[in-house]
């Protein structure tokens, strides 16, 4: 537990003299600027602000002050298996979670994963996360997921899912309705969505689940455009039945036709791009190039820590890299050279902040730094890092230079939850104990052989190409020269 008690409830906070990225339409950069926070709101932004008596002062000199980042798609329960699937493909992921071992997760295991994921998010400056929680095989699991999220001082959206049953079944269960009436109270810090995928089966078995979402007035989030799993047929069914709405968040959307992108654009939905995921799991090429061409709103996400990191610096970096890689490859295939890149650093910072707020319909109060908005604010500053200066291009600095260790202060809903690189009032040791129990349970239930086999998939044989400049010749000629 932290000893820091200076951040009492109701005590205003001012971040003094930072380089502020308000993430407004003009993409302004405000140097030597203060941000004053009173209660749960940003009270003022400007130079040398007068502050109320008793205000806590945080020195933001040489740092970047930006909105808290928003991750619109993360399977938080899977953080209990951090890094286990580093060498997986999507097929191996499906086999492990959907077919073989997902059922082994008890409510306390979902709790442990969600708890660690929530702490990890806040620590890296991700102040809002959509928990695409598809391990909720019973309502006890759902209560555990909610309990964990509500025990951490971040903003979370529980996207309720269950891979062990068809969506029409679990969304139609009375205990699902009961869960919503018990747990979803309109709390600003704890939102709700429904999470399921559309297979493209012409019988449209997901229709009843969409009807439940519509009746409840809840957004649906769905993995759409995942190679070999979901595609254009699902989008068409959703569109034909009127279930594509502005609140709908399409995840990946990496293997869709132009027709599907047109339908998404025309109905006002947004796409959550998980570049690190798409690059190694195989949903399709990270689609920002296509999404930009269809003028569809974008948000960023990390998908799952069973493979990847849980910070949005990685998301911004890989998204820029993938978009630019493709642009160069496309041009070079035609013998051309890209002289001016299309995707800019300020755009991915926008997607990581305001893009997430737009996707969640909360652009009016989250995702930007402006007087009157909710105080979800991050200070990136690290006096001990040689990477912290010079600070010439703040958007480029956030996208390519900064990392989670540089997150100095995090404020969520006006509350300081991290300061001077340390989490405030977060019991990491307790989270560690819970994770250890979950890992012990899974490992002993699976057995050592299955555990190791799951983590170490077979490697396909690599065919080494014939090389006309043979090593033998090289070796003998170099020997001669000596
Ligand atoms: Zn996912």
Short mmCIF file of C-alpha atoms and ligand atoms in Angstrom, two decimals:
data_model
loop_
_atom_site.label_atom_id
_atom_site.label_comp_id
_atom_site.label_asym_id
_atom_site.label_seq_id
_atom_site.Cartn_x
_atom_site.Cartn_y
_atom_site.Cartn_z
CA UNK A 1 0.00 0.00 0.00
CA UNK A 2 1.18 3.49 -0.75
CA UNK A 3 1.91 5.84 2.11
CA UNK A 4 0.93 8.83 0.00
CA UNK A 5 -1.89 10.66 1.66
CA UNK A 6 -1.52 14.12 0.15
CA UNK A 7 -4.18 13.37 -2.46
CA UNK A 8 -7.17 13.56 -0.18
CA UNK A 9 -10.68 13.39 -1.62
CA UNK A 10 -11.89 16.75 -2.81
CA UNK A 11 -8.43 18.29 -2.81
CA UNK A 12 -7.76 20.12 -6.11
CA UNK A 13 -4.70 19.20 -8.16
CA UNK A 14 -2.75 21.36 -10.59
CA UNK A 15 -0.24 20.07 -13.14
CA UNK A 16 2.14 23.01 -13.57
CA UNK A 17 4.06 24.09 -16.64
CA UNK A 18 3.77 21.04 -18.88
CA UNK A 19 3.45 20.64 -22.62
CA UNK A 20 -0.27 19.99 -22.92
CA UNK A 21 -1.83 18.03 -25.78
CA UNK A 22 -5.52 18.94 -25.44
CA UNK A 23 -6.45 16.67 -28.40
CA UNK A 24 -8.81 19.26 -29.81
CA UNK A 25 -9.77 19.56 -33.48
CA UNK A 26 -6.82 21.85 -34.17
CA UNK A 27 -4.31 19.41 -32.60
CA UNK A 28 -2.83 22.24 -30.60
CA UNK A 29 0.34 21.93 -28.53
CA UNK A 30 0.26 24.22 -25.48
CA UNK A 31 3.68 24.76 -23.90
CA UNK A 32 4.25 26.00 -20.33
CA UNK A 33 0.60 25.33 -19.57
CA UNK A 34 -1.18 24.37 -16.35
CA UNK A 35 -4.13 22.01 -15.97
CA UNK A 36 -6.27 22.54 -12.86
CA UNK A 37 -8.48 19.71 -11.63
CA UNK A 38 -11.25 20.27 -9.11
CA UNK A 39 -13.38 17.33 -8.01
CA UNK A 40 -13.92 15.05 -11.02
CA UNK A 41 -13.52 17.76 -13.67
CA UNK A 42 -10.89 19.78 -15.46
CA UNK A 43 -11.53 23.25 -14.07
CA UNK A 44 -9.11 25.29 -16.20
CA UNK A 45 -6.30 25.03 -18.77
CA UNK A 46 -3.83 27.87 -19.26
CA UNK A 47 -0.58 29.53 -18.25
CA UNK A 48 0.08 30.44 -14.58
CA UNK A 49 -3.39 29.56 -13.37
CA UNK A 50 -4.55 30.84 -9.99
CA UNK A 51 -5.55 27.84 -7.88
CA UNK A 52 -7.69 27.35 -4.77
CA UNK A 53 -5.98 27.18 -1.40
CA UNK A 54 -4.80 23.68 -0.54
CA UNK A 55 -4.32 22.62 -4.16
CA UNK A 56 -1.74 19.86 -4.63
CA UNK A 57 0.92 21.00 -7.11
CA UNK A 58 2.45 18.47 -9.51
CA UNK A 59 5.43 19.80 -11.44
CA UNK A 60 4.84 18.95 -15.10
CA UNK A 61 7.87 20.89 -16.39
CA UNK A 62 9.62 18.97 -19.20
CA UNK A 63 6.67 16.58 -19.34
CA UNK A 64 3.70 15.95 -21.64
CA UNK A 65 0.17 16.26 -20.26
CA UNK A 66 -2.35 14.34 -22.33
CA UNK A 67 -5.81 12.80 -21.91
CA UNK A 68 -5.99 9.37 -20.33
CA UNK A 69 -5.79 6.73 -23.05
CA UNK A 70 -8.78 4.57 -23.93
CA UNK A 71 -8.51 0.90 -24.95
CA UNK A 72 -11.71 -0.23 -26.66
CA UNK A 73 -10.99 -3.95 -26.73
CA UNK A 74 -9.18 -6.09 -24.20
CA UNK A 75 -9.90 -9.59 -22.87
CA UNK A 76 -8.87 -8.71 -19.35
CA UNK A 77 -9.49 -12.14 -17.81
CA UNK A 78 -6.69 -13.49 -20.00
CA UNK A 79 -4.08 -11.37 -18.23
CA UNK A 80 -3.83 -14.22 -15.70
CA UNK A 81 -1.95 -16.06 -18.48
CA UNK A 82 0.33 -13.13 -19.34
CA UNK A 83 2.75 -13.92 -22.13
CA UNK A 84 1.83 -17.63 -22.27
CA UNK A 85 0.68 -17.43 -25.89
CA UNK A 86 3.55 -15.35 -27.23
CA UNK A 87 4.11 -17.80 -30.09
CA UNK A 88 0.46 -18.58 -30.84
CA UNK A 89 -1.55 -18.06 -33.98
CA UNK A 90 -5.27 -17.33 -33.82
CA UNK A 91 -5.94 -21.03 -34.42
CA UNK A 92 -3.89 -22.02 -31.38
CA UNK A 93 -5.65 -19.34 -29.32
CA UNK A 94 -9.07 -20.67 -30.34
CA UNK A 95 -8.10 -24.24 -29.53
CA UNK A 96 -6.67 -23.30 -26.12
CA UNK A 97 -9.42 -20.97 -24.87
CA UNK A 98 -12.55 -21.90 -26.83
CA UNK A 99 -12.16 -25.66 -27.13
CA UNK A 100 -9.78 -27.03 -24.53
CA UNK A 101 -9.04 -24.94 -21.46
CA UNK A 102 -11.31 -21.85 -21.27
CA UNK A 103 -13.79 -23.83 -19.17
CA UNK A 104 -11.17 -24.34 -16.46
CA UNK A 105 -11.38 -20.71 -15.40
CA UNK A 106 -13.31 -20.35 -12.17
CA UNK A 107 -14.88 -17.06 -11.05
CA UNK A 108 -11.82 -16.37 -8.89
CA UNK A 109 -9.59 -16.84 -11.94
CA UNK A 110 -11.59 -14.28 -13.92
CA UNK A 111 -11.30 -12.01 -10.89
CA UNK A 112 -7.52 -12.43 -10.74
CA UNK A 113 -7.00 -11.73 -14.44
CA UNK A 114 -9.31 -8.72 -14.44
CA UNK A 115 -7.72 -7.31 -11.32
CA UNK A 116 -4.20 -7.45 -12.72
CA UNK A 117 -5.31 -6.16 -16.13
CA UNK A 118 -7.12 -3.24 -14.53
CA UNK A 119 -4.10 -2.30 -12.41
CA UNK A 120 -1.84 -2.65 -15.43
CA UNK A 121 -4.06 -0.38 -17.50
CA UNK A 122 -4.10 2.42 -14.94
CA UNK A 123 -0.35 2.10 -14.44
CA UNK A 124 0.30 2.66 -18.15
CA UNK A 125 -2.01 5.68 -18.41
CA UNK A 126 -4.94 3.79 -19.92
CA UNK A 127 -7.75 5.30 -17.88
CA UNK A 128 -10.65 3.57 -19.68
CA UNK A 129 -10.76 -0.03 -20.88
CA UNK A 130 -13.52 -2.01 -22.55
CA UNK A 131 -13.25 -5.46 -21.01
CA UNK A 132 -14.38 -7.82 -23.81
CA UNK A 133 -15.18 -10.43 -21.23
CA UNK A 134 -16.05 -13.64 -23.05
CA UNK A 135 -15.11 -15.99 -20.23
CA UNK A 136 -18.37 -15.40 -18.34
CA UNK A 137 -19.63 -18.97 -18.42
CA UNK A 138 -21.82 -18.33 -15.36
CA UNK A 139 -23.19 -15.20 -13.69
CA UNK A 140 -20.81 -15.91 -10.80
CA UNK A 141 -18.00 -15.35 -13.28
CA UNK A 142 -19.63 -12.08 -14.32
CA UNK A 143 -19.94 -10.91 -10.72
CA UNK A 144 -16.26 -11.74 -10.21
CA UNK A 145 -15.30 -9.76 -13.33
CA UNK A 146 -17.33 -6.78 -12.16
CA UNK A 147 -16.01 -6.99 -8.59
CA UNK A 148 -12.41 -6.89 -9.85
CA UNK A 149 -12.97 -3.94 -12.17
CA UNK A 150 -14.81 -1.99 -9.50
CA UNK A 151 -11.99 -2.53 -7.01
CA UNK A 152 -9.50 -0.58 -9.15
CA UNK A 153 -9.75 3.21 -9.57
CA UNK A 154 -10.01 3.19 -13.38
CA UNK A 155 -12.91 3.61 -15.76
CA UNK A 156 -14.13 0.32 -17.19
CA UNK A 157 -16.82 -0.95 -19.54
CA UNK A 158 -17.81 -4.56 -18.99
CA UNK A 159 -18.60 -6.05 -22.40
CA UNK A 160 -20.42 -9.18 -21.29
CA UNK A 161 -19.69 -12.33 -23.30
CA UNK A 162 -19.63 -16.11 -23.01
CA UNK A 163 -17.79 -18.29 -25.51
CA UNK A 164 -19.22 -21.46 -24.00
CA UNK A 165 -22.81 -20.84 -25.18
CA UNK A 166 -24.50 -19.37 -28.26
CA UNK A 167 -25.24 -15.66 -27.66
CA UNK A 168 -28.99 -16.11 -28.09
CA UNK A 169 -28.91 -18.53 -25.17
CA UNK A 170 -26.98 -16.59 -22.54
CA UNK A 171 -28.47 -13.19 -23.42
CA UNK A 172 -31.92 -14.74 -23.04
CA UNK A 173 -31.26 -16.19 -19.59
CA UNK A 174 -33.12 -14.61 -16.65
CA UNK A 175 -29.91 -14.51 -14.59
CA UNK A 176 -28.31 -12.31 -17.29
CA UNK A 177 -31.14 -9.78 -16.89
CA UNK A 178 -30.81 -10.06 -13.16
CA UNK A 179 -27.08 -9.34 -13.36
CA UNK A 180 -27.75 -6.18 -15.34
CA UNK A 181 -30.36 -4.94 -12.91
CA UNK A 182 -28.09 -5.67 -9.94
CA UNK A 183 -24.75 -4.43 -11.29
CA UNK A 184 -25.33 -1.91 -14.06
CA UNK A 185 -26.53 1.17 -12.29
CA UNK A 186 -25.53 3.96 -14.65
CA UNK A 187 -22.30 4.48 -12.71
CA UNK A 188 -20.07 6.80 -14.71
CA UNK A 189 -17.04 4.60 -13.90
CA UNK A 190 -18.60 1.30 -14.92
CA UNK A 191 -20.29 0.95 -18.29
CA UNK A 192 -21.82 -2.01 -20.06
CA UNK A 193 -21.85 -3.54 -23.54
CA UNK A 194 -22.75 -6.94 -24.97
CA UNK A 195 -19.96 -8.90 -26.67
CA UNK A 196 -20.48 -11.67 -29.21
CA UNK A 197 -19.46 -12.60 -32.74
CA UNK A 198 -21.57 -13.11 -35.87
CA UNK A 199 -20.65 -16.29 -37.67
CA UNK A 200 -22.36 -15.48 -40.96
CA UNK A 201 -24.66 -18.51 -40.71
CA UNK A 202 -27.57 -17.56 -43.04
CA UNK A 203 -30.05 -18.60 -40.31
CA UNK A 204 -28.63 -15.64 -38.29
CA UNK A 205 -28.70 -17.36 -34.88
CA UNK A 206 -27.34 -14.17 -33.26
CA UNK A 207 -30.52 -12.23 -34.09
CA UNK A 208 -32.13 -12.80 -30.70
CA UNK A 209 -29.01 -11.49 -28.92
CA UNK A 210 -29.09 -8.30 -31.01
CA UNK A 211 -32.76 -7.91 -30.09
CA UNK A 212 -31.88 -8.16 -26.39
CA UNK A 213 -29.20 -5.47 -26.84
CA UNK A 214 -31.66 -3.24 -28.67
CA UNK A 215 -34.35 -3.72 -26.03
CA UNK A 216 -31.86 -2.91 -23.26
CA UNK A 217 -30.39 0.03 -25.18
CA UNK A 218 -26.91 -1.46 -24.91
CA UNK A 219 -24.12 -1.31 -27.50
CA UNK A 220 -22.85 -4.49 -29.15
CA UNK A 221 -19.15 -5.06 -29.75
CA UNK A 222 -18.15 -7.80 -32.15
CA UNK A 223 -15.02 -9.31 -33.71
CA UNK A 224 -15.74 -8.58 -37.38
CA UNK A 225 -13.44 -9.23 -40.29
CA UNK A 226 -11.34 -11.95 -38.66
CA UNK A 227 -9.79 -14.21 -41.30
CA UNK A 228 -11.35 -17.66 -41.19
CA UNK A 229 -13.87 -16.73 -38.49
CA UNK A 230 -16.07 -13.70 -39.21
CA UNK A 231 -16.48 -11.67 -42.38
CA UNK A 232 -18.71 -9.99 -44.92
CA UNK A 233 -21.63 -12.40 -44.45
CA UNK A 234 -21.99 -11.39 -40.80
CA UNK A 235 -21.85 -7.69 -41.64
CA UNK A 236 -24.52 -8.14 -44.31
CA UNK A 237 -26.82 -9.99 -41.90
CA UNK A 238 -26.39 -7.28 -39.29
CA UNK A 239 -27.07 -4.56 -41.86
CA UNK A 240 -30.07 -6.27 -43.46
CA UNK A 241 -31.68 -6.67 -40.03
CA UNK A 242 -30.96 -3.11 -38.91
CA UNK A 243 -28.50 -3.99 -36.17
CA UNK A 244 -25.62 -1.81 -37.37
CA UNK A 245 -25.78 1.30 -35.20
CA UNK A 246 -23.42 4.20 -34.34
CA UNK A 247 -22.70 2.55 -30.97
CA UNK A 248 -21.51 -0.70 -32.54
CA UNK A 249 -17.76 -1.32 -32.18
CA UNK A 250 -16.27 -3.65 -34.82
CA UNK A 251 -13.04 -5.19 -33.63
CA UNK A 252 -10.16 -5.82 -36.09
CA UNK A 253 -12.23 -5.42 -39.30
CA UNK A 254 -9.08 -6.65 -41.00
CA UNK A 255 -10.44 -8.92 -43.72
CA UNK A 256 -13.57 -7.18 -45.01
CA UNK A 257 -14.61 -6.13 -48.48
CA UNK A 258 -15.13 -2.51 -49.51
CA UNK A 259 -18.87 -3.22 -49.35
CA UNK A 260 -18.67 -4.07 -45.64
CA UNK A 261 -16.60 -0.95 -44.90
CA UNK A 262 -19.24 1.10 -46.73
CA UNK A 263 -21.96 -0.41 -44.56
CA UNK A 264 -20.00 0.36 -41.38
CA UNK A 265 -19.33 3.94 -42.54
CA UNK A 266 -22.95 4.51 -43.55
CA UNK A 267 -24.33 3.35 -40.21
CA UNK A 268 -21.89 5.40 -38.10
CA UNK A 269 -20.09 2.57 -36.31
CA UNK A 270 -16.40 2.57 -35.39
CA UNK A 271 -13.53 0.11 -35.69
CA UNK A 272 -11.23 -0.93 -32.87
CA UNK A 273 -7.82 -1.66 -34.40
CA UNK A 274 -5.53 -4.02 -32.43
CA UNK A 275 -2.46 -3.78 -34.62
CA UNK A 276 -0.16 -5.83 -32.42
CA UNK A 277 -2.78 -8.56 -32.43
CA UNK A 278 -3.54 -8.45 -36.15
CA UNK A 279 0.16 -8.56 -36.97
CA UNK A 280 0.86 -11.83 -35.23
CA UNK A 281 -2.46 -13.65 -34.75
CA UNK A 282 -3.63 -13.44 -38.35
CA UNK A 283 -7.02 -11.68 -38.41
CA UNK A 284 -5.84 -9.83 -41.53
CA UNK A 285 -3.48 -6.95 -42.25
CA UNK A 286 -3.96 -4.09 -39.75
CA UNK A 287 -6.68 -2.19 -41.60
CA UNK A 288 -6.07 1.51 -40.89
CA UNK A 289 -5.21 2.03 -44.59
CA UNK A 290 -8.68 0.81 -45.62
CA UNK A 291 -10.49 2.48 -42.75
CA UNK A 292 -8.96 5.85 -43.62
CA UNK A 293 -10.13 5.44 -47.22
CA UNK A 294 -13.69 4.78 -46.01
CA UNK A 295 -13.67 7.56 -43.41
CA UNK A 296 -14.65 5.31 -40.51
CA UNK A 297 -13.82 6.41 -36.94
CA UNK A 298 -10.94 4.48 -35.34
CA UNK A 299 -10.01 3.59 -31.79
CA UNK A 300 -7.06 1.49 -30.62
CA UNK A 301 -6.83 -1.61 -28.49
CA UNK A 302 -4.39 -4.23 -27.22
CA UNK A 303 -6.72 -7.28 -27.34
CA UNK A 304 -5.06 -9.60 -24.84
CA UNK A 305 -1.99 -9.84 -22.63
CA UNK A 306 -1.82 -13.60 -23.19
CA UNK A 307 0.28 -12.49 -26.17
CA UNK A 308 0.98 -8.76 -26.01
CA UNK A 309 1.58 -5.80 -23.78
CA UNK A 310 -1.33 -3.94 -22.25
CA UNK A 311 -0.23 -0.40 -23.02
CA UNK A 312 -1.33 1.87 -25.82
CA UNK A 313 2.16 3.18 -26.57
CA UNK A 314 2.69 -0.19 -28.27
CA UNK A 315 -0.64 0.20 -30.07
CA UNK A 316 0.25 3.63 -31.42
CA UNK A 317 3.73 2.54 -32.46
CA UNK A 318 2.70 -0.65 -34.23
CA UNK A 319 -0.25 1.06 -35.92
CA UNK A 320 2.01 3.71 -37.43
CA UNK A 321 4.51 1.05 -38.44
CA UNK A 322 1.98 -1.26 -40.08
CA UNK A 323 0.25 1.53 -41.98
CA UNK A 324 3.54 2.91 -43.25
CA UNK A 325 4.96 -0.54 -44.09
CA UNK A 326 2.01 -1.24 -46.31
CA UNK A 327 2.15 2.14 -47.98
CA UNK A 328 5.82 1.63 -48.86
CA UNK A 329 5.28 -1.95 -50.03
CA UNK A 330 2.35 -1.00 -52.24
CA UNK A 331 4.28 1.85 -53.82
CA UNK A 332 7.49 -0.13 -54.28
CA UNK A 333 5.60 -3.02 -55.89
CA UNK A 334 4.74 -0.52 -58.64
CA UNK A 335 8.28 0.83 -58.77
CA UNK A 336 7.25 4.03 -56.94
CA UNK A 337 8.60 5.72 -53.83
CA UNK A 338 6.51 7.15 -51.01
CA UNK A 339 7.87 10.64 -50.45
CA UNK A 340 5.17 11.81 -47.99
CA UNK A 341 3.66 9.41 -45.44
CA UNK A 342 -0.11 9.49 -45.00
CA UNK A 343 -0.54 8.45 -41.37
CA UNK A 344 0.86 10.92 -38.85
CA UNK A 345 1.84 10.61 -35.21
CA UNK A 346 -0.80 13.10 -34.07
CA UNK A 347 -3.47 10.92 -35.70
CA UNK A 348 -2.58 7.81 -33.68
CA UNK A 349 -2.46 9.86 -30.47
CA UNK A 350 -5.96 11.06 -31.35
CA UNK A 351 -7.12 7.46 -31.94
CA UNK A 352 -5.64 6.38 -28.58
CA UNK A 353 -7.52 9.10 -26.71
CA UNK A 354 -10.43 10.85 -28.37
CA UNK A 355 -11.00 8.01 -30.82
CA UNK A 356 -11.81 5.74 -27.88
CA UNK A 357 -14.10 8.35 -26.37
CA UNK A 358 -15.97 8.68 -29.68
CA UNK A 359 -16.33 4.90 -29.96
CA UNK A 360 -17.92 4.81 -26.52
CA UNK A 361 -20.20 7.78 -27.24
CA UNK A 362 -18.41 9.81 -24.56
CA UNK A 363 -16.52 12.30 -26.67
CA UNK A 364 -18.34 15.15 -24.92
CA UNK A 365 -16.61 14.38 -21.61
CA UNK A 366 -13.67 12.01 -22.18
CA UNK A 367 -10.63 11.83 -24.44
CA UNK A 368 -9.56 15.49 -24.44
CA UNK A 369 -8.26 18.14 -22.07
CA UNK A 370 -10.64 21.04 -21.86
CA UNK A 371 -12.30 22.94 -19.01
CA UNK A 372 -15.51 21.17 -17.98
CA UNK A 373 -14.49 17.71 -19.16
CA UNK A 374 -13.92 14.73 -16.90
CA UNK A 375 -10.47 14.74 -15.34
CA UNK A 376 -8.81 11.65 -16.85
CA UNK A 377 -5.29 12.99 -17.33
CA UNK A 378 -1.82 11.51 -17.82
CA UNK A 379 1.58 13.13 -17.25
CA UNK A 380 4.45 11.59 -19.22
CA UNK A 381 7.69 12.65 -17.59
CA UNK A 382 10.82 10.83 -16.58
CA UNK A 383 13.74 12.87 -15.27
CA UNK A 384 15.90 9.77 -15.08
CA UNK A 385 15.45 8.84 -18.73
CA UNK A 386 17.80 9.98 -21.51
CA UNK A 387 14.81 9.58 -23.84
CA UNK A 388 12.88 12.38 -22.15
CA UNK A 389 14.63 15.22 -24.01
CA UNK A 390 14.73 17.14 -26.24
CA UNK A 391 10.97 17.41 -26.50
CA UNK A 392 10.67 18.79 -30.03
CA UNK A 393 7.65 16.98 -31.45
CA UNK A 394 5.30 16.00 -28.61
CA UNK A 395 2.99 13.82 -30.75
CA UNK A 396 5.98 11.97 -32.19
CA UNK A 397 7.38 11.70 -28.68
CA UNK A 398 4.23 10.01 -27.38
CA UNK A 399 3.97 7.65 -30.37
CA UNK A 400 7.60 6.59 -30.80
CA UNK A 401 9.68 7.63 -27.78
CA UNK A 402 7.58 7.24 -24.64
CA UNK A 403 6.74 4.00 -22.88
CA UNK A 404 4.87 2.87 -19.81
CA UNK A 405 7.84 3.51 -17.51
CA UNK A 406 7.61 7.19 -18.42
CA UNK A 407 4.06 7.50 -17.10
CA UNK A 408 4.68 9.74 -14.10
CA UNK A 409 1.16 10.64 -12.97
CA UNK A 410 -2.29 9.27 -13.80
CA UNK A 411 -5.52 10.93 -12.74
CA UNK A 412 -8.88 9.23 -13.22
CA UNK A 413 -12.12 11.06 -12.55
CA UNK A 414 -10.13 13.67 -10.63
CA UNK A 415 -8.39 11.12 -8.41
CA UNK A 416 -4.61 10.71 -8.48
CA UNK A 417 -4.09 6.97 -8.97
CA UNK A 418 -0.41 7.08 -9.90
CA UNK A 419 2.20 9.63 -8.89
CA UNK A 420 5.96 9.81 -9.33
CA UNK A 421 5.83 6.49 -11.21
CA UNK A 422 4.13 4.67 -8.30
CA UNK A 423 0.54 3.48 -8.09
CA UNK A 424 -1.39 5.11 -5.25
CA UNK A 425 -3.50 2.90 -2.96
CA UNK A 426 -3.16 -0.21 -5.13
CA UNK A 427 -2.29 -3.51 -3.47
CA UNK A 428 -0.10 -5.17 -6.08
CA UNK A 429 1.05 -7.90 -3.66
CA UNK A 430 -2.55 -9.05 -3.20
CA UNK A 431 -3.02 -9.18 -6.98
CA UNK A 432 0.15 -11.25 -7.28
CA UNK A 433 -1.13 -13.79 -4.72
CA UNK A 434 -4.42 -14.19 -6.60
CA UNK A 435 -2.63 -14.63 -9.92
CA UNK A 436 -0.33 -17.26 -8.41
CA UNK A 437 -3.35 -19.24 -7.20
CA UNK A 438 -4.93 -19.09 -10.65
CA UNK A 439 -1.75 -20.20 -12.39
CA UNK A 440 -1.34 -23.05 -9.89
CA UNK A 441 -4.94 -24.15 -10.50
CA UNK A 442 -4.65 -24.10 -14.29
CA UNK A 443 -1.24 -25.72 -14.41
CA UNK A 444 -2.13 -28.54 -12.04
CA UNK A 445 -5.53 -29.17 -13.68
CA UNK A 446 -4.09 -29.22 -17.19
CA UNK A 447 -1.08 -31.30 -16.21
CA UNK A 448 2.51 -30.39 -16.98
CA UNK A 449 2.61 -31.93 -20.44
CA UNK A 450 -0.47 -30.06 -21.72
CA UNK A 451 0.74 -26.87 -20.03
CA UNK A 452 4.09 -26.99 -21.82
CA UNK A 453 2.56 -28.09 -25.12
CA UNK A 454 0.08 -25.20 -25.00
CA UNK A 455 2.85 -22.67 -24.48
CA UNK A 456 5.23 -24.13 -27.08
CA UNK A 457 3.45 -24.87 -30.35
CA UNK A 458 5.29 -26.86 -33.01
CA UNK A 459 7.42 -24.76 -35.32
CA UNK A 460 6.90 -25.39 -39.04
CA UNK A 461 10.03 -26.47 -40.83
CA UNK A 462 11.86 -23.64 -42.58
CA UNK A 463 12.99 -24.33 -46.10
CA UNK A 464 16.40 -22.79 -46.63
CA UNK A 465 16.68 -21.49 -50.18
CA UNK A 466 19.48 -22.59 -52.46
CA UNK A 467 22.20 -19.96 -52.40
CA UNK A 468 24.39 -19.58 -55.50
CA UNK A 469 27.11 -17.96 -53.36
CA UNK A 470 27.84 -21.01 -51.31
CA UNK A 471 29.30 -20.87 -47.86
CA UNK A 472 31.98 -23.37 -48.85
CA UNK A 473 33.29 -21.08 -51.57
CA UNK A 474 33.12 -18.05 -49.31
CA UNK A 475 34.89 -19.94 -46.55
CA UNK A 476 37.69 -21.24 -48.80
CA UNK A 477 38.27 -17.88 -50.46
CA UNK A 478 38.39 -16.07 -47.13
CA UNK A 479 40.78 -18.70 -45.78
CA UNK A 480 43.03 -18.17 -48.79
CA UNK A 481 43.14 -14.47 -48.26
CA UNK A 482 44.54 -14.85 -44.76
ZN1 LIG B 1 -10.42 -9.88 -29.22
#
